[in-house]
Amino acid sequence: MIDWRLAVVMAERNISNKELAKRTGMHPTSISKLKTRRRLTRIDEHTLNLLCEALNCQPGDLMVYTQ
């Protein structure tokens, strides 16, 4: 399984949903939906790129493989 760590990364950087929405240009509701996921089901390259740019992180910071 792949654990989705967006909420953790946002907390570590003290970034709110509203602030991340502003940085990415995404709707706050979309950020909220992405943030509340525990397991990653599907994410497109564009969205992942926006998140990595806004959070100054690597994709591996947002996703962790667990057995």
mmCIF file of C-alpha atoms in Angstrom:
data_model
loop_
_atom_site.group_PDB
_atom_site.id
_atom_site.type_symbol
_atom_site.label_atom_id
_atom_site.label_comp_id
_atom_site.label_asym_id
_atom_site.label_seq_id
_atom_site.Cartn_x
_atom_site.Cartn_y
_atom_site.Cartn_z
ATOM 1 C CA MET A 1 0.000 0.000 0.000
ATOM 2 C CA ILE A 2 1.035 3.580 -0.511
ATOM 3 C CA ASP A 3 0.408 5.930 2.414
ATOM 4 C CA TRP A 4 -0.510 9.462 1.446
ATOM 5 C CA ARG A 5 1.267 11.982 3.703
ATOM 6 C CA LEU A 6 -0.056 15.345 2.498
ATOM 7 C CA ALA A 7 -1.562 16.159 5.914
ATOM 8 C CA VAL A 8 1.747 15.342 7.629
ATOM 9 C CA VAL A 9 3.818 17.451 5.235
ATOM 10 C CA MET A 10 1.391 20.365 5.561
ATOM 11 C CA ALA A 11 1.543 20.131 9.366
ATOM 12 C CA GLU A 12 5.354 20.005 9.341
ATOM 13 C CA ARG A 13 5.415 23.186 7.267
ATOM 14 C CA ASN A 14 2.537 24.808 9.166
ATOM 15 C CA ILE A 15 0.553 25.366 5.955
ATOM 16 C CA SER A 16 -3.241 25.589 6.031
ATOM 17 C CA ASN A 17 -5.642 24.309 3.387
ATOM 18 C CA LYS A 18 -6.358 27.897 2.392
ATOM 19 C CA GLU A 19 -2.669 28.751 2.020
ATOM 20 C CA LEU A 20 -1.939 25.613 -0.013
ATOM 21 C CA ALA A 21 -4.936 26.336 -2.242
ATOM 22 C CA LYS A 22 -3.582 29.840 -2.821
ATOM 23 C CA ARG A 23 -0.088 28.532 -3.646
ATOM 24 C CA THR A 24 -1.335 25.839 -6.047
ATOM 25 C CA GLY A 25 -4.306 27.611 -7.600
ATOM 26 C CA MET A 26 -6.473 24.663 -6.593
ATOM 27 C CA HIS A 27 -9.859 25.007 -4.893
ATOM 28 C CA PRO A 28 -9.733 24.707 -1.065
ATOM 29 C CA THR A 29 -12.254 21.859 -1.216
ATOM 30 C CA SER A 30 -9.918 19.925 -3.511
ATOM 31 C CA ILE A 31 -7.064 20.449 -1.065
ATOM 32 C CA SER A 32 -9.264 19.254 1.789
ATOM 33 C CA LYS A 33 -10.218 16.089 -0.104
ATOM 34 C CA LEU A 34 -6.575 15.352 -0.925
ATOM 35 C CA LYS A 35 -5.497 16.060 2.635
ATOM 36 C CA THR A 36 -7.992 13.730 4.323
ATOM 37 C CA ARG A 37 -6.983 10.681 2.286
ATOM 38 C CA ARG A 38 -4.975 8.089 4.197
ATOM 39 C CA ARG A 39 -4.250 5.871 1.200
ATOM 40 C CA LEU A 40 -3.392 7.168 -2.215
ATOM 41 C CA THR A 41 -5.837 5.954 -4.832
ATOM 42 C CA ARG A 42 -4.926 8.080 -7.828
ATOM 43 C CA ILE A 43 -3.242 11.400 -8.461
ATOM 44 C CA ASP A 44 -2.282 12.941 -11.777
ATOM 45 C CA GLU A 45 1.151 14.299 -12.604
ATOM 46 C CA HIS A 46 -0.047 17.894 -12.826
ATOM 47 C CA THR A 47 -1.554 17.848 -9.325
ATOM 48 C CA LEU A 48 1.490 16.147 -7.842
ATOM 49 C CA ASN A 49 3.740 18.733 -9.503
ATOM 50 C CA LEU A 50 1.655 21.613 -8.099
ATOM 51 C CA LEU A 51 1.801 20.148 -4.591
ATOM 52 C CA CYS A 52 5.558 19.531 -4.736
ATOM 53 C CA GLU A 53 6.227 23.063 -5.978
ATOM 54 C CA ALA A 54 3.972 24.665 -3.358
ATOM 55 C CA LEU A 55 5.375 22.577 -0.495
ATOM 56 C CA ASN A 56 8.970 22.578 -1.741
ATOM 57 C CA CYS A 57 9.176 18.810 -1.471
ATOM 58 C CA GLN A 58 9.738 15.650 -3.487
ATOM 59 C CA PRO A 59 6.975 13.172 -4.445
ATOM 60 C CA GLY A 60 8.568 10.702 -2.016
ATOM 61 C CA ASP A 61 7.842 13.127 0.824
ATOM 62 C CA LEU A 62 4.129 12.857 0.037
ATOM 63 C CA MET A 63 3.988 9.114 -0.592
ATOM 64 C CA VAL A 64 5.447 6.229 1.398
ATOM 65 C CA TYR A 65 5.232 2.546 0.456
ATOM 66 C CA THR A 66 4.228 0.258 3.330
ATOM 67 C CA GLN A 67 3.660 -3.471 3.380
#
